[in-house]
Amino acid sequence: MAKKYAMIIDLHQCVGCGACDLACKSENNTPEGINWAHHFTEMSGTFPKVTYKHVPTLCNHCEDAPCVRVCPTLAMHYGKDGLVTHDPSICIGCKSCMLADPYGVISYNPKDAFSDYTSDTSVAIKGGSFSKKELSDRTNAPFPNFNAARGANDYEAIRGKGAVEKCTFCDHRVEKGLAPACVVACPADARIFGDMNDAKSEVATILAANKPTVLLPEKGTKPKVFYVGNYSQGSYNR
Ligand code: SF4
Ligand code: SF4
């Protein structure tokens, strides 16, 4: 059977630290203002009986993805093993996918993500004394914290302006047998990634033992990011 990758986020385990958000940024070279991994928070109740909920979000790699359906160039498409992937080289930046995506997880690049540090002699940090070029020369890197390994599968390590981008489930890592960066970075072991078509996988086992929820089920998109547990005390099966 073909693989179908999915992610479970255990809200009972999640401590809301944001390590996943940061790990995603540094793994995927996303520019300022663009976050493939994000979260929302909800507070309910009246003081002192207040419940706080932190919910990490990312592309759900929907099985019936509206973003794929509306893309006029097939830039947004179904990739290998159940992933929804994007080809920036044929994206015309029309933003139809962003309008169709009910989850708001697609971002548009209005400008080049980073200036070229190898030739930019402007100051690197406002009020500082060294230039971007000097920083690049001394660290032997085109950009600070640049992850060249992101550039795999014909996908640019840094995407240019005028195209959209979103979470890829770290396909460049998954194909090497590694888990997505957010999964590895989570100190609370709240993210579980794997093949939901493999009945023996941890993902399949947890899905079978719980009543997982998805975001906006009424949209009928069949998300493959599932949530189990909740932030309050209680028993559940993991
Ligand atoms: S979550 Fe949004 S961007 Fe991701 S596959 Fe579903 S509709 Fe497309
Ligand atoms: S912005 Fe790009 S990916 Fe999105 S619908 Fe338009 S061409 Fe397709």
Short mmCIF file of C-alpha atoms and ligand atoms in Angstrom, two decimals:
data_model
loop_
_atom_site.label_atom_id
_atom_site.label_comp_id
_atom_site.label_asym_id
_atom_site.label_seq_id
_atom_site.Cartn_x
_atom_site.Cartn_y
_atom_site.Cartn_z
CA MET A 1 0.00 0.00 0.00
CA ALA A 2 1.26 3.49 -0.78
CA LYS A 3 2.46 5.54 2.13
CA LYS A 4 0.26 8.26 3.56
CA TYR A 5 2.20 10.54 5.86
CA ALA A 6 0.34 12.18 8.70
CA MET A 7 1.12 14.11 11.87
CA ILE A 8 -0.49 13.89 15.27
CA ILE A 9 -0.24 16.78 17.71
CA ASP A 10 -0.88 15.75 21.29
CA LEU A 11 -2.39 18.78 23.00
CA HIS A 12 -2.05 17.08 26.38
CA GLN A 13 1.72 17.03 25.95
CA CYS A 14 2.19 20.40 24.21
CA VAL A 15 3.53 23.06 26.59
CA GLY A 16 3.23 25.91 24.10
CA CYS A 17 6.96 26.66 24.05
CA GLY A 18 7.12 27.39 20.31
CA ALA A 19 10.25 25.28 19.71
CA CYS A 20 8.47 23.77 16.69
CA ASP A 21 7.88 27.21 15.16
CA LEU A 22 11.55 28.16 15.55
CA ALA A 23 12.88 24.81 14.32
CA CYS A 24 10.75 25.13 11.18
CA LYS A 25 12.05 28.63 10.48
CA SER A 26 15.68 27.64 10.73
CA GLU A 27 15.23 24.36 8.86
CA ASN A 28 13.34 25.89 5.94
CA ASN A 29 14.96 29.35 5.69
CA THR A 30 11.62 31.11 5.92
CA PRO A 31 11.86 34.92 5.87
CA GLU A 32 10.65 37.38 8.44
CA GLY A 33 6.88 37.33 8.74
CA ILE A 34 6.44 33.89 7.16
CA ASN A 35 5.88 30.93 9.45
CA TRP A 36 5.09 27.50 8.04
CA ALA A 37 4.64 26.21 11.58
CA HIS A 38 2.51 28.45 13.74
CA HIS A 39 -0.10 28.24 16.50
CA PHE A 40 -3.18 29.88 17.87
CA THR A 41 -4.23 30.27 21.46
CA GLU A 42 -7.67 30.30 23.01
CA MET A 43 -8.77 31.31 26.47
CA SER A 44 -12.18 30.42 27.83
CA GLY A 45 -13.96 30.75 31.14
CA THR A 46 -13.98 33.53 33.69
CA PHE A 47 -11.20 34.27 36.14
CA PRO A 48 -10.14 32.40 38.23
CA LYS A 49 -11.58 29.43 36.32
CA VAL A 50 -9.83 30.05 33.04
CA THR A 51 -8.76 27.43 30.51
CA TYR A 52 -5.90 28.22 28.17
CA LYS A 53 -5.43 26.30 24.96
CA HIS A 54 -2.38 26.38 22.69
CA VAL A 55 -2.89 24.75 19.29
CA PRO A 56 0.07 24.35 16.90
CA THR A 57 -0.85 24.69 13.22
CA LEU A 58 0.74 23.90 9.87
CA CYS A 59 -0.35 22.78 6.41
CA ASN A 60 -2.69 19.83 6.90
CA HIS A 61 -1.63 18.12 3.65
CA CYS A 62 -5.34 17.65 2.96
CA GLU A 63 -6.49 14.64 0.97
CA ASP A 64 -9.11 16.82 -0.72
CA ALA A 65 -7.14 20.04 -0.88
CA PRO A 66 -8.93 23.16 -2.14
CA CYS A 67 -5.57 24.85 -2.77
CA VAL A 68 -4.71 22.13 -5.30
CA ARG A 69 -8.14 22.27 -6.89
CA VAL A 70 -7.95 25.98 -7.72
CA CYS A 71 -4.32 26.35 -8.79
CA PRO A 72 -4.35 27.29 -12.50
CA THR A 73 -0.77 26.16 -13.18
CA LEU A 74 -0.63 22.94 -11.08
CA ALA A 75 2.11 24.58 -9.01
CA MET A 76 0.20 23.40 -5.93
CA HIS A 77 -0.18 19.67 -6.39
CA TYR A 78 -0.35 16.27 -4.73
CA GLY A 79 3.19 14.99 -4.26
CA LYS A 80 4.60 11.67 -3.09
CA ASP A 81 3.29 9.71 -0.12
CA GLY A 82 0.27 11.90 0.56
CA LEU A 83 2.07 15.23 0.69
CA VAL A 84 0.67 18.43 -0.81
CA THR A 85 3.64 20.12 -2.43
CA HIS A 86 4.34 23.30 -4.36
CA ASP A 87 6.52 24.13 -7.34
CA PRO A 88 7.63 27.78 -7.06
CA SER A 89 9.10 27.68 -10.58
CA ILE A 90 5.63 27.59 -12.18
CA CYS A 91 3.76 29.55 -9.51
CA ILE A 92 2.44 32.83 -10.95
CA GLY A 93 1.63 34.27 -7.54
CA CYS A 94 -2.08 34.66 -8.24
CA LYS A 95 -2.90 33.77 -4.61
CA SER A 96 -5.93 31.67 -5.60
CA CYS A 97 -4.64 28.92 -3.31
CA MET A 98 -4.43 31.34 -0.40
CA LEU A 99 -8.05 32.34 -0.91
CA ALA A 100 -9.16 28.71 -1.18
CA ASP A 101 -7.16 27.42 1.81
CA PRO A 102 -9.50 27.61 4.82
CA TYR A 103 -6.58 27.26 7.26
CA GLY A 104 -4.55 30.33 6.26
CA VAL A 105 -1.28 28.41 6.14
CA ILE A 106 -0.03 29.58 2.74
CA SER A 107 2.20 32.67 2.60
CA TYR A 108 3.05 34.96 -0.30
CA ASN A 109 6.57 36.31 -0.80
CA PRO A 110 6.19 40.00 -1.66
CA LYS A 111 9.95 40.56 -1.85
CA ASP A 112 13.18 38.61 -1.94
CA ALA A 113 13.50 36.83 1.37
CA PHE A 114 17.01 37.94 2.19
CA SER A 115 19.45 40.32 0.56
CA ASP A 116 22.61 38.75 -0.81
CA TYR A 117 24.97 39.00 2.14
CA THR A 118 27.99 38.25 -0.06
CA SER A 119 27.78 41.68 -1.73
CA ASP A 120 25.64 43.80 0.61
CA THR A 121 27.83 46.37 2.35
CA SER A 122 24.98 47.89 4.37
CA VAL A 123 25.07 47.46 8.12
CA ALA A 124 23.90 43.99 9.24
CA ILE A 125 22.21 45.08 12.46
CA LYS A 126 20.74 48.54 12.83
CA GLY A 127 23.13 50.64 14.89
CA GLY A 128 25.87 48.01 14.58
CA SER A 129 29.37 48.36 13.15
CA PHE A 130 29.76 45.49 10.67
CA SER A 131 28.27 44.96 7.25
CA LYS A 132 26.37 41.96 5.87
CA LYS A 133 29.27 41.32 3.48
CA GLU A 134 31.76 41.28 6.35
CA LEU A 135 29.55 38.85 8.26
CA SER A 136 29.25 36.63 5.20
CA ASP A 137 33.02 36.72 4.54
CA ARG A 138 33.89 35.85 8.14
CA THR A 139 31.35 33.05 8.51
CA ASN A 140 31.82 31.76 4.97
CA ALA A 141 28.02 31.65 4.60
CA PRO A 142 25.77 33.47 2.10
CA PHE A 143 23.19 34.16 4.80
CA PRO A 144 23.28 33.75 8.57
CA ASN A 145 21.83 30.39 9.69
CA PHE A 146 21.33 29.32 6.08
CA ASN A 147 20.33 25.67 5.74
CA ALA A 148 21.51 24.53 2.31
CA ALA A 149 19.94 21.08 2.85
CA ARG A 150 16.48 22.66 2.42
CA GLY A 151 17.24 22.95 -1.29
CA ALA A 152 16.24 19.45 -2.37
CA ASN A 153 13.79 17.82 -4.76
CA ASP A 154 14.07 20.74 -7.22
CA TYR A 155 12.90 23.03 -4.43
CA GLU A 156 14.81 26.24 -3.79
CA ALA A 157 16.47 26.55 -0.38
CA ILE A 158 15.18 30.13 -0.37
CA ARG A 159 12.12 30.92 -2.44
CA GLY A 160 12.05 34.06 -4.55
CA LYS A 161 9.53 36.88 -4.52
CA GLY A 162 6.22 36.61 -6.34
CA ALA A 163 5.48 33.00 -5.36
CA VAL A 164 3.76 31.37 -2.40
CA GLU A 165 5.16 28.85 0.07
CA LYS A 166 3.97 26.59 2.86
CA CYS A 167 4.93 23.60 5.00
CA THR A 168 6.20 20.60 3.05
CA PHE A 169 6.19 18.15 6.00
CA CYS A 170 10.00 18.54 5.62
CA ASP A 171 9.96 16.27 2.56
CA HIS A 172 13.74 16.76 2.19
CA ARG A 173 14.23 15.17 5.62
CA VAL A 174 11.51 12.54 5.33
CA GLU A 175 13.04 11.08 2.18
CA LYS A 176 16.23 10.50 4.19
CA GLY A 177 14.30 8.68 6.91
CA LEU A 178 14.33 11.69 9.25
CA ALA A 179 11.32 13.20 10.97
CA PRO A 180 10.23 16.78 10.22
CA ALA A 181 12.26 19.40 12.11
CA CYS A 182 9.29 20.42 14.29
CA VAL A 183 8.87 16.83 15.47
CA VAL A 184 12.52 16.51 16.44
CA ALA A 185 12.61 19.90 18.18
CA CYS A 186 9.55 19.34 20.39
CA PRO A 187 10.83 18.91 23.97
CA ALA A 188 7.49 17.49 25.10
CA ASP A 189 7.24 14.74 22.48
CA ALA A 190 3.92 16.24 21.45
CA ARG A 191 4.34 15.67 17.70
CA ILE A 192 4.23 12.24 16.13
CA PHE A 193 4.86 11.75 12.43
CA GLY A 194 4.58 8.66 10.29
CA ASP A 195 2.76 6.56 7.75
CA MET A 196 -0.89 6.23 8.73
CA ASN A 197 -1.29 3.41 6.16
CA ASP A 198 1.16 1.29 8.17
CA ALA A 199 -1.00 -0.29 10.89
CA LYS A 200 2.09 -0.87 13.05
CA SER A 201 3.29 2.74 12.96
CA GLU A 202 3.01 4.89 16.07
CA VAL A 203 0.77 7.29 14.16
CA ALA A 204 -1.68 4.55 13.17
CA THR A 205 -1.66 3.11 16.70
CA ILE A 206 -2.43 6.44 18.35
CA LEU A 207 -5.13 7.27 15.81
CA ALA A 208 -6.80 3.92 16.47
CA ALA A 209 -6.67 4.30 20.26
CA ASN A 210 -8.05 7.83 20.40
CA LYS A 211 -10.76 9.99 18.95
CA PRO A 212 -8.60 12.39 16.97
CA THR A 213 -9.96 15.73 15.82
CA VAL A 214 -9.00 17.89 12.85
CA LEU A 215 -9.35 21.62 12.30
CA LEU A 216 -12.46 22.77 10.42
CA PRO A 217 -13.85 19.27 9.72
CA GLU A 218 -16.94 20.91 8.20
CA LYS A 219 -14.81 22.02 5.24
CA GLY A 220 -14.45 18.40 4.11
CA THR A 221 -10.77 18.77 3.23
CA LYS A 222 -9.68 15.53 4.97
CA PRO A 223 -6.69 16.96 6.83
CA LYS A 224 -3.76 14.71 7.74
CA VAL A 225 -2.77 16.72 10.79
CA PHE A 226 -4.69 15.26 13.72
CA TYR A 227 -5.09 16.44 17.29
CA VAL A 228 -5.47 14.22 20.33
CA GLY A 229 -5.75 15.01 24.04
CA ASN A 230 -6.37 18.44 25.46
CA TYR A 231 -4.58 20.93 27.61
CA SER A 232 -6.46 20.12 30.81
CA GLN A 233 -6.07 17.14 33.11
CA GLY A 234 -7.76 13.96 32.06
CA SER A 235 -7.14 10.44 30.91
CA TYR A 236 -6.50 9.41 27.36
CA ASN A 237 -4.80 6.62 25.51
CA ARG A 238 -1.43 7.07 23.98
S1 SF4 B 1 -4.09 23.01 4.83
FE1 SF4 B 1 -4.47 24.56 3.24
S2 SF4 B 1 -2.54 24.67 2.10
FE2 SF4 B 1 -2.49 22.74 3.24
S3 SF4 B 1 -3.32 21.18 1.80
FE3 SF4 B 1 -5.04 21.92 3.08
S4 SF4 B 1 -5.97 23.56 1.88
FE4 SF4 B 1 -3.91 23.21 1.00
S1 SF4 B 2 -0.33 31.50 -6.20
FE1 SF4 B 2 0.87 29.91 -7.28
S2 SF4 B 2 0.36 28.01 -6.22
FE2 SF4 B 2 -1.19 29.51 -5.62
S3 SF4 B 2 -2.88 29.19 -7.08
FE3 SF4 B 2 -1.59 30.81 -7.96
S4 SF4 B 2 -0.14 29.72 -9.29
FE4 SF4 B 2 -1.06 28.16 -7.97
#
